[in-house]
Every structure is written in C-alpha cells, then in structure tokens.
Coordinates of C-alpha atoms and ligand atoms in Angstrom, one line a residue:
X132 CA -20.1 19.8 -57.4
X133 CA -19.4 18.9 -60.9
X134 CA -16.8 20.4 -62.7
X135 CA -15.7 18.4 -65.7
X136 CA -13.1 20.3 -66.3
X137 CA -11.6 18.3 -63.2
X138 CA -8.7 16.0 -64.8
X139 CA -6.0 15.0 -61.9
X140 CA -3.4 11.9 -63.3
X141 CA -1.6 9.3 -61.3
X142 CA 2.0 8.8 -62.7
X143 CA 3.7 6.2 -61.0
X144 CA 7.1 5.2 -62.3
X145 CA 7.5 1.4 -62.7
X146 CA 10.4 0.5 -60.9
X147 CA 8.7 -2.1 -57.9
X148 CA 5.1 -3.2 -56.8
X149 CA 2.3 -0.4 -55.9
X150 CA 3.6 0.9 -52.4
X151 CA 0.7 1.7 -49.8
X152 CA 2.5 5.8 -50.4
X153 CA 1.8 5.4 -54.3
X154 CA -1.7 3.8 -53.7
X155 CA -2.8 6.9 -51.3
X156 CA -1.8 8.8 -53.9
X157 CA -4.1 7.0 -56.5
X158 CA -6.3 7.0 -53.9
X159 CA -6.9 10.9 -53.6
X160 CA -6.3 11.8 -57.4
X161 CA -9.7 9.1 -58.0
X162 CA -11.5 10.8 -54.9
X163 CA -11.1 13.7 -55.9
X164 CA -11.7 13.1 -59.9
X165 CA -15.0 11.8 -58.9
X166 CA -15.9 14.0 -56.4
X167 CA -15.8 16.5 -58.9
X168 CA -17.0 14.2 -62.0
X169 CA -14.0 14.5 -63.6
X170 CA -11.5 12.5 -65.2
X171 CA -8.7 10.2 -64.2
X172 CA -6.1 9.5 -65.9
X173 CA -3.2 6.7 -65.6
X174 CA 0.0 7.7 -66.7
X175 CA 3.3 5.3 -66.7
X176 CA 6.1 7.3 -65.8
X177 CA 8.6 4.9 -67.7
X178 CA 11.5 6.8 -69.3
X179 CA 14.5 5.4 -66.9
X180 CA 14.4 2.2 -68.9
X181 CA 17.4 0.6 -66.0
X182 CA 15.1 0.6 -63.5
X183 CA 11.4 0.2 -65.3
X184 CA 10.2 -3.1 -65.7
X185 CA 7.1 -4.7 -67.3
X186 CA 6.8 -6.7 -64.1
X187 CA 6.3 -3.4 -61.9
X188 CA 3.8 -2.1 -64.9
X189 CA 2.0 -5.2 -64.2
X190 CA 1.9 -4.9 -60.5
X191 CA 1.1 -1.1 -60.8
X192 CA -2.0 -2.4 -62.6
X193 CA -3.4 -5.3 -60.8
X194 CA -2.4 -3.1 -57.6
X195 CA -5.1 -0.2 -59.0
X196 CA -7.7 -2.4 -60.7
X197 CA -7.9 -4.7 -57.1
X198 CA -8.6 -1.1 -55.1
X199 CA -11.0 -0.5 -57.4
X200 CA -9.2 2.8 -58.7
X201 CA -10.5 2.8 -62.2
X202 CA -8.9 5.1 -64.2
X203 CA -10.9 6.9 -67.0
X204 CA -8.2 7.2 -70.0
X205 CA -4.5 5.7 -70.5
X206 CA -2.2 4.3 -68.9
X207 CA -0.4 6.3 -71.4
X208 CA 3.9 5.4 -71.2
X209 CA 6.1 8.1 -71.6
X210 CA 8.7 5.6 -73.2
X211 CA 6.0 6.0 -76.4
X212 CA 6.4 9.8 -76.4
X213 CA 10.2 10.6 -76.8
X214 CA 8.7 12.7 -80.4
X215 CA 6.2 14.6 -78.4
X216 CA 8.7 15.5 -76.3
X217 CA 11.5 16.0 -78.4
X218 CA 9.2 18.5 -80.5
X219 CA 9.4 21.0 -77.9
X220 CA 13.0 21.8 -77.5
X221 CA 14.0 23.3 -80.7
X222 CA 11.5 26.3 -80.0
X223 CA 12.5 26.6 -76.6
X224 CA 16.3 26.6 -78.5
X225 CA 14.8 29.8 -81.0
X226 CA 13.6 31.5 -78.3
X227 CA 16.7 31.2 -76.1
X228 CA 14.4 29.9 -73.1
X229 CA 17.0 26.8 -73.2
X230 CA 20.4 26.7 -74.8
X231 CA 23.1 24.3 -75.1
X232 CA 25.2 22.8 -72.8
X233 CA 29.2 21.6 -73.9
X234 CA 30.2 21.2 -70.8
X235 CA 32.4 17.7 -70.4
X236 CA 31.3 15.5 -67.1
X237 CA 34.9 16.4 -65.6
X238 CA 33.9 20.5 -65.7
X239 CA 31.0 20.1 -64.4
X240 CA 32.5 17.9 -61.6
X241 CA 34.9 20.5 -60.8
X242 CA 32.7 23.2 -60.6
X243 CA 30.4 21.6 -58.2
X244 CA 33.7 20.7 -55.6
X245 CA 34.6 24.1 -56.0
X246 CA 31.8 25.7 -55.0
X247 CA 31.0 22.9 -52.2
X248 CA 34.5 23.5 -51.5
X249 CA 32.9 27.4 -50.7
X250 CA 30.2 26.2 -48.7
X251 CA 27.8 27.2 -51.8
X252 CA 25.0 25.0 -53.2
X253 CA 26.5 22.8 -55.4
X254 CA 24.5 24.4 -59.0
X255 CA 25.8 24.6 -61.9
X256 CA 27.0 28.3 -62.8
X257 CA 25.4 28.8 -66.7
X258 CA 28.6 29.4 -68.0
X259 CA 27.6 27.6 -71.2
X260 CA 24.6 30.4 -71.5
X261 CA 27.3 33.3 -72.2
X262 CA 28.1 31.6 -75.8
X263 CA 24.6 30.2 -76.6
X264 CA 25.0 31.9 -80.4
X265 CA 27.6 29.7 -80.8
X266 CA 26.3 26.0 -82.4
X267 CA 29.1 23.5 -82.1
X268 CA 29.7 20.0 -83.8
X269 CA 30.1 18.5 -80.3
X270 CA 28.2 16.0 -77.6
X271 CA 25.7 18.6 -75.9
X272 CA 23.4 18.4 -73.8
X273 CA 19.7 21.3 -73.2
X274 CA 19.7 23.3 -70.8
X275 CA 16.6 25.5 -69.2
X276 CA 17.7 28.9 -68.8
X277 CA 15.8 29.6 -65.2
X278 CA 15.0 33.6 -65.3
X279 CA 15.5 35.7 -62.5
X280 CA 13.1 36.3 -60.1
X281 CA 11.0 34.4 -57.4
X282 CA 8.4 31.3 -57.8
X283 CA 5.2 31.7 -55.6
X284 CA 3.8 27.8 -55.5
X285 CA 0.1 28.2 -54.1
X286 CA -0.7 24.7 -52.7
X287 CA -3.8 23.4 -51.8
X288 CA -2.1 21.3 -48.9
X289 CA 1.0 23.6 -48.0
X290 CA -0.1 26.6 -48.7
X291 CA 1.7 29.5 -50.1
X292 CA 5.7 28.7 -51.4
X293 CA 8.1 31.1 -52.4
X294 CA 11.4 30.1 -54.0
X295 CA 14.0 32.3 -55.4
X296 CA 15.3 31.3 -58.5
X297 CA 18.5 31.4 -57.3
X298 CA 18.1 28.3 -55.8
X299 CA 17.0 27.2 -59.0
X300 CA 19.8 25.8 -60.8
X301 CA 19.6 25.5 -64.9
X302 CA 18.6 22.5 -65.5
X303 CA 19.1 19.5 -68.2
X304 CA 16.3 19.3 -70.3
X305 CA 17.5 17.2 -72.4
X306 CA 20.5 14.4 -72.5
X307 CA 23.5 14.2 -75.0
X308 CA 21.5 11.5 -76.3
X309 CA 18.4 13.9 -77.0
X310 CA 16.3 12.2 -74.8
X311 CA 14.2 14.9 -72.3
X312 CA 14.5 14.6 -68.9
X313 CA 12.3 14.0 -66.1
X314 CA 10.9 17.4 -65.2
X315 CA 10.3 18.4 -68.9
X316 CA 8.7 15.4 -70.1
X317 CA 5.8 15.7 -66.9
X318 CA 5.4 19.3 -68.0
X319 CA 4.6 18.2 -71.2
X320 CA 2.5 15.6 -70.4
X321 CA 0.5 17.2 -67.9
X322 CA 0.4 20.1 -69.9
X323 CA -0.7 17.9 -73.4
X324 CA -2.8 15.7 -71.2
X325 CA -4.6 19.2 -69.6
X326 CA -4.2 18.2 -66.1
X327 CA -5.8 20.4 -63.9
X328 CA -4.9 19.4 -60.6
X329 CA -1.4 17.9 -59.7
X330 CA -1.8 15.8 -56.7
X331 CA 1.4 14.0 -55.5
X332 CA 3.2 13.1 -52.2
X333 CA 5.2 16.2 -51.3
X334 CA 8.6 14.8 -51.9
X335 CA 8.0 16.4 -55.6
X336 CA 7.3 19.6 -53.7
X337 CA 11.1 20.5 -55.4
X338 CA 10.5 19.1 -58.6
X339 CA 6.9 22.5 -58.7
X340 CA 9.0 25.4 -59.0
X341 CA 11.3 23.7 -62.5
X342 CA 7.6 22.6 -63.7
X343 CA 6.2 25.7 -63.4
X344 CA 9.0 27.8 -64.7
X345 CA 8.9 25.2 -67.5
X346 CA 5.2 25.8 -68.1
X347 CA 5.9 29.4 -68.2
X348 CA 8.0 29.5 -70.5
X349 CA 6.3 27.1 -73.1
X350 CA 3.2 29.0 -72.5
X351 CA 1.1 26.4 -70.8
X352 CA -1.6 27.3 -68.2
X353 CA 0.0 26.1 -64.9
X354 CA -2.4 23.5 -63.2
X355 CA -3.0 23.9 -59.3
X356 CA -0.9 21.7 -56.7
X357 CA -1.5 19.4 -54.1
X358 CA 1.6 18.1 -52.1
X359 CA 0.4 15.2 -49.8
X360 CA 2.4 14.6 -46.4
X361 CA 4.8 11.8 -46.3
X362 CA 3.9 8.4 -45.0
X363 CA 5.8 7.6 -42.0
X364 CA 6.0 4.1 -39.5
X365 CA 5.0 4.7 -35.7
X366 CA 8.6 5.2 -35.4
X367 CA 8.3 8.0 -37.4
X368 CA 10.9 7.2 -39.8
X369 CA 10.2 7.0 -43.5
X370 CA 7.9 4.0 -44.3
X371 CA 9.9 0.6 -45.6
X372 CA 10.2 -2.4 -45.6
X373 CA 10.8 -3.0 -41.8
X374 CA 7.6 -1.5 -41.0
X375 CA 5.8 -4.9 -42.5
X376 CA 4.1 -4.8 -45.8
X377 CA 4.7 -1.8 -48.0
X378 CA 3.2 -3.6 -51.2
X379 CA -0.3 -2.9 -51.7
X380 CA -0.6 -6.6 -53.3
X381 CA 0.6 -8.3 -49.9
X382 CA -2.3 -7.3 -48.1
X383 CA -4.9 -9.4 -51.0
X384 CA -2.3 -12.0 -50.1
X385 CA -2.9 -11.7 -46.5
X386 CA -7.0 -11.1 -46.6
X387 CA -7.7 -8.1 -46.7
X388 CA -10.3 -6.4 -48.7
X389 CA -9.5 -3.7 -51.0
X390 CA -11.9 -1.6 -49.3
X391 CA -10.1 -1.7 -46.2
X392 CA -6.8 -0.5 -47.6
X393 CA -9.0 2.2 -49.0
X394 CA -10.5 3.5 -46.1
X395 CA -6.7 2.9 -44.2
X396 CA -5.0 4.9 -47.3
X397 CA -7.7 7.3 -46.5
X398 CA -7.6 8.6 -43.6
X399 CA -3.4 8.5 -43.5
X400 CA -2.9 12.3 -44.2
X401 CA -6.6 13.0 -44.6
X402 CA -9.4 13.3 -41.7
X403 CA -13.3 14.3 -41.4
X404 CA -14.1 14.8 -37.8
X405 CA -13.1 12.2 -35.8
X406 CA -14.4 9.4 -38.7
X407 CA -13.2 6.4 -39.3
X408 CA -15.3 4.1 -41.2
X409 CA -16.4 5.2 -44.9
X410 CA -18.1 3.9 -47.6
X411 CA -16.4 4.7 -51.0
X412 CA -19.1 7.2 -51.5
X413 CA -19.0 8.8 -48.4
X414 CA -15.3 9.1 -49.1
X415 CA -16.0 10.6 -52.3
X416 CA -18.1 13.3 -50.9
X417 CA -16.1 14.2 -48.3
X418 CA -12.7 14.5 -49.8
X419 CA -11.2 17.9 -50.2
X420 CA -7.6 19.2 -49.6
X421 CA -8.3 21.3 -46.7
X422 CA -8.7 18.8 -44.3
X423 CA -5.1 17.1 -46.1
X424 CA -2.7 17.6 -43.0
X425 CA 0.2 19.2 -43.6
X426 CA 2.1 17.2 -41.1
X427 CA 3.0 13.1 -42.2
X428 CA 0.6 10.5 -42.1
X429 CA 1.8 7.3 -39.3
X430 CA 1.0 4.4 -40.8
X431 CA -0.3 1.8 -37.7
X432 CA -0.6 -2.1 -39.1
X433 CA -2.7 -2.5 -36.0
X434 CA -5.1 0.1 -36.8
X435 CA -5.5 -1.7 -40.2
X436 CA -6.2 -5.0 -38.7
X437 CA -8.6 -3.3 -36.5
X438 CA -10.2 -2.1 -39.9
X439 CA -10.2 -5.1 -41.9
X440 CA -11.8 -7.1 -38.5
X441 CA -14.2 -4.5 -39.0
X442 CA -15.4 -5.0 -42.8
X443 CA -15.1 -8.8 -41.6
X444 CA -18.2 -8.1 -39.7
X445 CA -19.8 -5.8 -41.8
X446 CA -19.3 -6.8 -45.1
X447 CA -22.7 -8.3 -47.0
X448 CA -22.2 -12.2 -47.2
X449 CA -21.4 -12.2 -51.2
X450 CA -18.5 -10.1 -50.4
X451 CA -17.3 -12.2 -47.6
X452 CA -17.7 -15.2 -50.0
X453 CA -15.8 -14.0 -52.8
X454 CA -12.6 -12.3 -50.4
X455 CA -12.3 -16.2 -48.5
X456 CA -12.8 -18.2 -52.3
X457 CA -9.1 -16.3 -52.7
X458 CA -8.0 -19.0 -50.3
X459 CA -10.4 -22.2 -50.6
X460 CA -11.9 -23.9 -53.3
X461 CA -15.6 -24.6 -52.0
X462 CA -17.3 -27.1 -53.8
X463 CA -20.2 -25.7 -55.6
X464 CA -23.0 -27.8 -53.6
X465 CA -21.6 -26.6 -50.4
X466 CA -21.4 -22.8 -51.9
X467 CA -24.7 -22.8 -53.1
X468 CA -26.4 -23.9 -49.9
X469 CA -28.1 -21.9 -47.8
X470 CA -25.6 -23.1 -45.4
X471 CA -22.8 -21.5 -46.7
X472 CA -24.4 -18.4 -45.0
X473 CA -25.0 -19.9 -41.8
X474 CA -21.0 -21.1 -41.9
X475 CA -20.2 -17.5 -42.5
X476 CA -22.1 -15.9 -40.3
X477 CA -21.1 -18.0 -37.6
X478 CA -17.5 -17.2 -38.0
X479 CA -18.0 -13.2 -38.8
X480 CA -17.0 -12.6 -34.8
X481 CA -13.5 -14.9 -34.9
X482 CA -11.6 -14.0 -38.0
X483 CA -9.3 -10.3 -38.5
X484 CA -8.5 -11.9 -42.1
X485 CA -10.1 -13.3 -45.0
X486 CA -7.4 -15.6 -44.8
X487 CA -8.0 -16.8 -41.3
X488 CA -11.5 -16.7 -42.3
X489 CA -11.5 -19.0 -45.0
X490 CA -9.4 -21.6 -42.7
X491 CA -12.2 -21.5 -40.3
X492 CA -14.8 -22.7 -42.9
X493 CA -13.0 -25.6 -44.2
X494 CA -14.7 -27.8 -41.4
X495 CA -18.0 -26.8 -43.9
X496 CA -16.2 -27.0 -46.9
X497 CA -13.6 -29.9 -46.9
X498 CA -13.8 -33.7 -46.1
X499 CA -10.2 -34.1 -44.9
X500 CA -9.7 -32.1 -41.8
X501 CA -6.2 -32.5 -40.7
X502 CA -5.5 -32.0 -36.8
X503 CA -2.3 -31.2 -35.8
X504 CA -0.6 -33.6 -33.8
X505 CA -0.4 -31.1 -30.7
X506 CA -4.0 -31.2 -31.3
X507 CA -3.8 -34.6 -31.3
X508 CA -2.3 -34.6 -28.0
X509 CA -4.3 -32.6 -26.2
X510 CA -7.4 -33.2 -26.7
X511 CA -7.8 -36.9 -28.7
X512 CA -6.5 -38.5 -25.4
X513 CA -7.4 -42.2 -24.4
X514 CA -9.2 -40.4 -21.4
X515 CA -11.7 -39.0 -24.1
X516 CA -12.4 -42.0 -26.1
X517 CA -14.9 -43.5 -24.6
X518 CA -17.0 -40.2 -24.4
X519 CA -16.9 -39.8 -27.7
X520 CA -18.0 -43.2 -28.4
X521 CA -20.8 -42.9 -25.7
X522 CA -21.6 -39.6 -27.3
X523 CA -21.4 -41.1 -31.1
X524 CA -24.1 -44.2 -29.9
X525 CA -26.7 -41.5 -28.6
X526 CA -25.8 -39.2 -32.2
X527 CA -26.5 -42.1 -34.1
X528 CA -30.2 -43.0 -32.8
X529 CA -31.2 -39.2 -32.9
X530 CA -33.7 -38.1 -35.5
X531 CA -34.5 -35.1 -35.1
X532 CA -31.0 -33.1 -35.8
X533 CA -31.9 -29.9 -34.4
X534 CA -29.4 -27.2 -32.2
X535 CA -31.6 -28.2 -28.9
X536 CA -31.8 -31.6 -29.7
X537 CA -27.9 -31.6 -29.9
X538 CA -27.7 -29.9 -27.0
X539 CA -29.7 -32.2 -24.6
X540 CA -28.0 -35.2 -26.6
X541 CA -24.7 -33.8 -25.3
X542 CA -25.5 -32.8 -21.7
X543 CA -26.7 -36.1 -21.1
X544 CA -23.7 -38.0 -22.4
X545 CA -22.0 -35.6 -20.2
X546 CA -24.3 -36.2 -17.2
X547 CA -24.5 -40.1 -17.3
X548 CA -20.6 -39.8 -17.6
X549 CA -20.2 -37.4 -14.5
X550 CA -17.9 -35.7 -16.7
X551 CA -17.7 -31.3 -17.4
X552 CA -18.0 -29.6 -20.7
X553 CA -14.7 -28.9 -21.8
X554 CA -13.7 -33.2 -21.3
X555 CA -16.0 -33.7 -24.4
X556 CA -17.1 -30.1 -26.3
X557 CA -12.7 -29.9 -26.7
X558 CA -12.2 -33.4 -28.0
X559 CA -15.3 -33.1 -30.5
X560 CA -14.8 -29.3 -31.9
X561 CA -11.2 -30.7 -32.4
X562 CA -13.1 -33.7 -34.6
X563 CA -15.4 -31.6 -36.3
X564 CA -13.2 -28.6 -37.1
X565 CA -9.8 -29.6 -36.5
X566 CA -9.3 -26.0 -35.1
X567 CA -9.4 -24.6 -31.1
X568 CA -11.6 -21.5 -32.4
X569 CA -14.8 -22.3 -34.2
X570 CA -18.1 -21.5 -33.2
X571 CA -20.8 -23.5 -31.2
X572 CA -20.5 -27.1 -31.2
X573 CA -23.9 -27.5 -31.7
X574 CA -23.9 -25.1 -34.7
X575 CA -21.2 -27.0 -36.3
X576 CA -23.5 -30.2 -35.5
X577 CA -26.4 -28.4 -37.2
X578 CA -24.6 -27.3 -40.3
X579 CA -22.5 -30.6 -40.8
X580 CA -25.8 -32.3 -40.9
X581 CA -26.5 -36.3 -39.4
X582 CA -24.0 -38.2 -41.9
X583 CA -21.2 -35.8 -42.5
X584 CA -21.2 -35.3 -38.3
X585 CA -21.1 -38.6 -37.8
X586 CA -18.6 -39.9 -40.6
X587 CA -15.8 -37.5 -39.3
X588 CA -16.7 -38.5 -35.7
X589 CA -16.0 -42.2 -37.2
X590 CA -13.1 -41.5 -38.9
X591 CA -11.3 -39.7 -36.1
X592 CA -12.2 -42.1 -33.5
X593 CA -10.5 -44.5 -35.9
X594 CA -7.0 -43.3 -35.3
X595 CA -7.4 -42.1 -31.2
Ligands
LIG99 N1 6.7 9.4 -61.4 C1 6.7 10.1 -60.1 C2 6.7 9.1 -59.0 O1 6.5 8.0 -59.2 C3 5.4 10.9 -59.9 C4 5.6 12.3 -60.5 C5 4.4 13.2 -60.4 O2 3.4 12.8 -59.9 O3 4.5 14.3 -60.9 O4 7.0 9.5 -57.9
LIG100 ZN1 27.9 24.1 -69.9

C-alpha cells in the first residue's frame, strides 16, 4: 500500500525525557509512515522557552534513535520559525479572520468570574471584535475570530466529532509580545510541512476543532486525525511516576531491548487478534487505525518483563551480545571465542534482563568474582573444604576436560565421600560463578576450561 503522499510528524515538546505515552506516539506515526512508504518527520515543539530545555531535546533524540524510530526529515524547532509564523497574521488581520485584542489582564479576569460567577463557561465574550476598525497605539494582543457554526472532526480512532462553536472561545493567536501561540504555530507547521495525517494522544482531541477552524480560514487543506487513547497504570489512573518507569531511557538502563518497548508500546491501545509477539515488520504491515481502541491503553510492567524475557530467548546471539556489552566490558579474546556463544546460550533460560544477563556471564568474562559474604556463609563452610580439595586433587590429574568426564570426576568425589549433590555442586557453582543461578556445573567446568577452573578453585579455597 504505498501512498507517498503519506507524511504523519511527531512533535514532542521538550520539557522532560521521552515518556513511554510520547514514544507510542512516535511509535504509530513511524508505523504507519512506513506502512504506507511515506515520510516521517520530527518536529520540536519548543516555543515555551521556561520549560524547554536542550537537555529534554537531547533525551527526545537518544530516546527515538535507541527505538530505532528513524525519522525521514527535521527535527525542525519551532523556536527557529517565529518569521514563518509571524507572516501569517497580518492577512488574517486584512481579512478580519483575527483582530486585535486591548483587553488589560484585569478585564479579562473579571469577565471570566462573572460569567463563572453565572455558571457559564468561563470564554472570553469578543468584545474587542465590535471595534476591530479601530487600530490603537496600545499593548495588544491577536485574536481568532471563531465563526459561527459547528465543527465535524472525522477521526480515524474516535470517529465522528461535532462541536459547536460556541464552545469555541476566540482565541489568542498571538501574544502582546507578537509571538504566535501554540495552536497557530502547529497549524502552520503542519500545514507548511504538508502533513497528511495528524496522529497524537487524544488529550489534543480539544486543541482539532481551533486547528481546523484555523486551517479554514488560512485556506489550508485540513489533514485527517488520529486521537490515540490515553495511557493508563493497572490502577487505571493516569500513567506517572508511581507506576515505575515512565522514561523510555530507563528501560536501556534497566536491559531491555528497544524492540521490546516497541512491541509493549505497540500493542498498548492497538491489537491484531489476540497477537502478541511482532517483528518490526509484521508490525508495520499490520498497523492501521481501526484496530486503535477507543478506550485507554493499561500499561502492565509485568507484561513487559514477560516480553523482554521473551526477546531474551529469542533474540539471535549478536543481539544478545551487544544489549549485555551495555553492562560488561568483555575482553576481546573471551568475546571472540566461540565460547562466548556457549556462555550465552547457557544463560538464555535464567535472565528477564540484559542487565541480569550480563551479571550472569561475568563468571566467563571476569577473573575477580566476588562472593558475597552471605554467600560466603552458606555455602564456603569448613564442612565443605575438604570436598573441594578432594574434588580439586581428582580435577587436577584429568586430561580429558570434557562435560562427561566432569561429570563422572564429580560423582565419584561425591561417592568416595558418602556425601549428596548439593554438599559439593553449591560450594563449587558458588566458586566458579560467585552467583546461586548459573547453569550446569559441568557446563561452567567445560567453558572455564582446565587452568581458569582450577585457578579460581585455588584461589577460593585460599580464603575458606
Ligand atoms: N507538542 C505536543 C505535545 O508534546 C504535541 C502536539 C501535536 O502532536 O499536535 O504533546
Ligand atoms: Zn479584548
């Protein structure tokens, strides 16, 4: 399905890190840009200069580029397109589609008490349109005159809209200062940037009817609209911060991989039968706003960890290598021997994150194991000593290093010392891998080799 003329923007505004809402919303603009082999485009929303910072641009960014969600033109920053916008208003001025505004804070104040005062929507009344032919020397600001009439917003998610323009209130298009307000400045830009789809969480659901009027009345074709549900926790109130991490960057801290937060964000708002699991592709060709719900996504950490364990076991070994180097430095002899696979493959069943992961490789990958000393306690007891010595003496003579060779080695140390499995496999995978959850002792044996196994048997024994 290629329609080129497919061009959807993402316009974060950079106040804060890329929140798991705002990456969905990447999310389903890229989808649905390449779905369609169209264009993406990456637009900074930065014009309240208080609250935007370079840091958040940053974040934004890295936040995208780490998903993968490469944009095809921009980021393009409002802040750099005050004249673009500014260009606009003295036509809309001529035509009397927007007029000034003299009306001093105080006023406007008043008027809104009164009328809350009367149970009315608190709008202001366009009492400054009455004397629009009359240009004064005095601190204005623009105001859109909204016509009469109703708005009929056909979304692709919600469905049809209507809103009467009397709910509508005229609104500033531009500051005393002459800079252009929020509303105007996106209908400018998506108009300028020929956005054809519009595809935003649905809290901007408000914001459509002023766009489109706004359009209208500049005589730009009005793009189609997508509202996406909210995000909500499993408590169903509005996703923070107390619902665990709401920064996309946190979970690359934690270990996941970017293609798990994809396929999460995915499926929050969005379903195809009763699938979980997708490729990027498959995502891709299945995408399309009538299976959007119109009811909120729940966002479920569990469900995520589920996913992530998941790709853990899935994922092709280069990939697995690459998401756990995040976390350990693996010296390049140990990375580039074929046993780097055998580590990682051994551990694919016992790790939910790449971070927990990488800690189970470093019996492979470091020297200097360090056991904790409740470890210590346990299991590198005086009663255990002499096993592991007995065990070391019969390690030391064998020659042929080999997973059954190990394995007879270390049932008859544990025959000839009338003792059970767990009095000598605990003690030794606490040794070898200073951690209660690694695989096979014998695999570890096999995969440490003869003179690494026995050197860290040495050394621990040293200090029991
Ligand atoms: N800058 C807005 C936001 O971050 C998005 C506006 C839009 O997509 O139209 O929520
Ligand atoms: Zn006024």
């Amino acid at each position: 399905m290629t329609d080129t003329n497919v061009r959807v923007r993402f316009a974060p505004s950079p106040t804060g890190f890329l929140h798991i809402g705002g990456a969905r919303t990447a999310l389903f603009n890229y989808l649905y840009a390449k779905k369609h082999g169209g264009k993406f485009i990456l637009r900074i929303e930065d014009t309240d200069s208080e609250r935007s910072t370079q840091a958040a641009v940053d974040a934004i960014l890295d936040g995208m580029q780490w998903l993968g969600l490469n944009w095809d033109e921009g980021p393009f920053f409002q802040s750099q397109r005050y004249d673009i916008y500014k260009s606009y208003i003295p036509k809309m001025l001529e035509e009397e589609k927007a007029y000034r505004c003299y009306c001093k804070p105080e006023e406007l104040d008043q008027m809104r008490d009164e009328l809350k005062a009367q149970k009315k929507k608190p709008m202001y009344d366009g009492r400054c349109w009455e004397k629009r032919h009359q240009v004064l020397d005095q601190p204005h600001t623009i105001r859109f005159r909204v016509p009469e009439g109703t708005t009929v917003i056909d979304d692709l998610v919600k469905g049809q809209v209507t809103v009467d323009h009397k709910e509508v209130e005229d609104l500033i298009i531009a500051r005393s200062d002459g800079t252009p307000t929020y509303n105007f400045v996106v209908v400018v830009d998506d108009a300028l940037m020929e956005i054809s789809h519009v595809i935003r969480g649905d809290d901007h659901l408000n914001n459509t009817t002023k766009q489109i009027l706004l359009y209208e009345a500049m005589g730009f074709a009005i793009p189609a609209f997508a509202h996406l549900p909210l995000i909500l926790g499993q408590d169903k109130a509005r996703l923070s911060k107390r619902h665990g991490a709401t920064a996309v960057q946190m979970y690359r801290d934690m270990g996941y991989f970017p293609h798990t937060i994809n396929n999460f964000l995915v499926r929050l708002g969005w379903s195809h039968k009763d699938q979980e699991i997708f490729s990027m592709q498959e995502m891709i060709e299945a995408f399309n706003f009538e299976a959007v719900g119109k009811s909120p996504g729940i966002f479920n950490p569990e469900k995520l960890l589920w996913m992530n364990q998941h790709y853990i076991k899935e994922k092709p070994y280069t990939e697995i290598l690459q998401g756990i180097e995040q976390f350990i430095a693996i010296p390049e002899d140990r990375k580039n021997s074929p046993l780097m696979e055998k580590v990682i493959d051994s551990l694919r069943d016992r790790a939910k994150t790449l971070d927990e992961f990488a800690k189970l490789c470093t019996f492979y990958t470091e020297d200097q194991l360090i056991i904790t000393p409740e470890d210590q306690q346990a299991f590198l007891t005086k009663e255990a000593k002499p096993y592991v010595q007995a065990l070391l003496a019969k390690l030391q003579e064998l020659q042929d290093w080999t997973h059954d060779t190990l394995e007879a080695t270390f049932n008859q140390t544990l025959e000839e010392n009338n003792i059970k499995f767990k009095d000598l496999g605990q003690p030794l995978r606490i040794i070898l891998t200073a951690s209660k959850f690694s695989p096979g002792i014998y695999v570890i044996l096999e995969i440490l080799g003869k003179d690494r196994s026995i050197k860290r048997i040495e050394d621990v024994l040293a200090m029991m």
